[in-house]
Amino acid sequence: MTKLLEIENLSVEFDGFKAVDGVNLSVDEGKVVGIVGESGSGKSVTQLALMGLIPYPGIIKADRLMFHNSDLMALSAKKRRSITGKDVSMIFQEPMTSLNPCFTVEYQISEALKIHEGGTRQERRKRVIELLSQVGIPAPEDRLGTFPHQLSGGMSQRVMIAMAIACSPRLLIADEPTTALDVTIQAQILELIMDLQQKKNMALVLITHDMAVIAETVEDVVVMYAGQVVEKNSSDRIFTNPCHPYTEALLNALPERNINSKRLPTIPGLVPGKFDRPDGCLFHPRCKHAKKMCKEVVPKYSEKNSIGVRCHFPLINGVPQYD
Amino acid sequence: MTDVDTTQYPVIKAENLKKYYPVSQEGFLKKPLSLKALDGASFTLNKGKTLAVVGESGCGKSTLARLITMIESPTEGNLHIGGINAVGNKKDKKILRRKVQIVFQDPYGSLNPRKKVGTILEEPLKINTDLNASQMREKALHIMDKVGLSKEQYNRYPHMFSGGQRQRIAVARALMLNPDIVVADEPVSALDVSVQAQTLNLLMDLQDEMNLAYLFISHDLSVVRLISDDIMVMYLGRPVEQGDKNVIFEKPLHPYTMALLAATPHVDVKSRQKRIRLSGELPSPLNPPPGCTFHRRCAYMTDICKHKPPHLREVANRMISCHNAEKLINNSH
């Protein structure tokens, strides 16, 4: 299996605030990886850094940022643009705001085609119609001239997906593709994305805050907290035997697991911000298993048997391993 | 206000509530169409209980909330709050408005950024009571303590709070007038899992403590399953299935409820169900399909569904509006 994407020790800093802090991530060709975390955990920023979309005060540092044999850190801006949007593309959150309200659906989809693949206008139009029917929009010929405000949320998300797969990317990044949608539409969109992934053999990175969506769709899960990867595990194991206390606490807080109780277990405290980043393990003030060592020593991210975890005392069957 | 002992009545009794909005058509002399945002909802809600209203966007959940909070008045139907008619008499309405309070979905949009927390909390008191400034402050601090905000936060502005804390402020504001009913319009859907758990705990604790009745509007079925006593599933302005939470979650009968339950993703493999694919999207409420409004997306559609609209009736301990409900009982879903 060839590695399509390799990120090693990626950090993104905004004015001294580390939004992403030492993230490692690798995606194999044709694989599906899920990233979960609460808001502010750096899941989107990691992917934006990969796409080269970090705005001005942001500084990107990485030991390695490789996409399919090309080093994204060393490439010229022009070269890089020829990769992003073509080989790597992204579906953004909130379809209603990500589409440009001033242009028709056809214009917006064919824009990417024009830049990356050229061709005549007729060819592009044909391809747009083909794409729209691939993402399940009925009567695509009639939809070419519609503007985003004429579409429902589910339909706009389908247009976003059509745009993202226009140039047959090898890696598709879906950033909270279903958060703004209703459950039944969410199911349709997820099914569509997974279906396209299978058909085109794309690699897919699915970013979401919804544990259940991850559980039902992906093979490998990466859990992020305060800009760091705290656990990487297969989705079979992570939901039954989480290794990091944060993952465990998050899963316990789900209403689904507490149907008949009168109280939900919660995680005390808040995600650390710019000024209250604790020493040692970033999660220790909120961790119920924390020991003295957690307060003082920063835990290293270590990988063993394809399970990665950033914790001094990783859990085995829910019990922390104090040596 | 008429002298009625309000304790013996259900806090809300709604009968056949309807709300139509006129929508003007293109063309000078064309009659405006009526958009049936809510087309006949009936329910009762008792003290200390929670009724959850579930459905996709556009199904009339929020319209129902606006009617219950008396922000708008219904086109048709009866609404009694604590035994008093809430449609009509202005004086009664003013008194009843204190009894019904609302918590909105988006805590970033529902708090005035130019006012301090204290001012936000005291505003309902200013309008509805004749307490003096120090009494109001005392009351505000008392409620803040109840929802888990500290005293120092009295003088802060909303932007200094996180999403979860803002939602606490919104809950506190709703509680300032000691209401009987709190309408919660998607109160946790904008929050992260861990904060969502805290907010849900808070809501459940407050219910026990103050004997509040909640009208809980949500699209997240796992949250609904946790917090509600009764649920009402709505589709295109009409309730399609309503009844006790356990009855409905254990054996949903309406094809739409089944599809909703099946579409909800689950973390645990054993609670997952086979996906029932719902094709298409919610039809336009301006031009609803004839017969059963759900028939075009329904997997169990029969001929009668195309022509005859079903009515709510009782089948297997719940109210349901489906022609084929009896047949679906034996369906091994």
XYZ file of C-alpha atoms in Angstrom, chain A residues 37-40 43 152-155 158 179 181-188 190-191 209-213 215-217 239-240 246 250-251 253-271 286, chain B residues 55-58 61 162 165 189 191-198 200-202 204-205 207-208 219-223 225-227 245-246 256 259-260 262-268 271-273 275 277-282 297:
108
model
C -12.590 16.408 18.001
C -14.512 19.234 19.587
C -14.547 22.721 18.142
C -11.153 24.368 18.502
C -9.057 19.342 13.003
C -31.869 23.389 -0.526
C -29.120 22.541 1.955
C -28.803 18.960 0.768
C -28.702 20.031 -2.882
C -24.282 17.866 -3.520
C -23.189 19.068 10.139
C -28.047 18.940 7.392
C -31.011 16.947 8.664
C -30.527 13.312 9.632
C -32.208 11.810 6.611
C -30.288 14.100 4.265
C -27.132 13.414 6.276
C -27.572 9.723 5.624
C -28.005 10.380 1.899
C -22.707 10.214 3.647
C -23.835 7.358 1.476
C -17.396 16.257 15.638
C -20.010 13.543 15.527
C -18.688 10.266 16.935
C -21.587 8.310 15.541
C -20.955 9.454 11.976
C -18.329 5.037 13.792
C -20.544 4.230 10.852
C -18.300 5.330 8.008
C -15.413 2.678 20.365
C -15.133 -0.418 22.502
C -10.197 11.911 26.556
C -16.112 11.818 25.144
C -17.743 8.483 24.432
C -20.790 11.726 27.486
C -22.867 10.607 24.521
C -26.612 10.552 25.220
C -26.786 7.332 23.238
C -24.832 5.492 25.925
C -26.908 6.850 28.797
C -30.437 6.318 27.632
C -31.942 5.392 30.947
C -29.898 7.508 33.306
C -30.920 10.842 34.731
C -27.458 12.396 34.409
C -24.814 12.315 31.749
C -21.185 11.896 32.755
C -19.408 15.125 31.788
C -15.856 16.275 31.312
C -15.178 19.015 33.856
C -13.566 22.263 32.712
C -12.963 23.637 29.259
C -10.649 23.104 26.308
C -9.807 17.452 33.056
C -38.648 16.380 12.594
C -36.584 17.706 9.739
C -36.198 21.390 9.045
C -39.321 22.824 7.537
C -41.305 22.649 14.800
C -17.877 30.090 25.627
C -21.739 29.213 29.128
C -27.499 21.306 18.672
C -22.777 22.633 21.190
C -19.939 20.111 21.374
C -20.475 16.674 22.876
C -18.968 17.383 26.300
C -20.679 20.774 26.604
C -23.895 19.276 25.322
C -23.781 16.751 28.163
C -23.322 19.539 30.719
C -28.510 18.538 29.191
C -27.657 17.743 32.802
C -28.455 21.312 33.740
C -32.721 17.891 33.669
C -31.669 19.134 37.103
C -36.693 20.392 35.701
C -36.543 18.324 38.881
C -33.688 16.840 15.467
C -31.223 14.718 17.418
C -33.023 11.543 18.363
C -30.429 10.328 20.845
C -30.850 13.541 22.856
C -34.509 9.687 23.855
C -32.601 10.808 26.911
C -34.583 13.843 27.944
C -41.159 7.853 24.352
C -40.557 4.209 25.154
C -41.221 8.287 8.594
C -36.671 6.182 8.616
C -35.645 8.918 11.043
C -32.717 4.334 11.091
C -30.950 7.367 9.639
C -29.562 8.408 13.006
C -25.990 7.175 13.201
C -24.984 5.171 16.257
C -21.653 4.618 17.920
C -22.420 1.133 19.128
C -27.888 -0.295 18.305
C -27.495 0.271 14.581
C -30.383 -0.451 12.308
C -30.801 1.989 6.761
C -33.395 4.887 2.363
C -35.525 7.957 2.102
C -35.346 9.172 -1.428
C -35.834 12.804 -2.224
C -36.308 15.720 0.091
C -39.094 17.371 1.995
C -40.862 9.014 -0.042
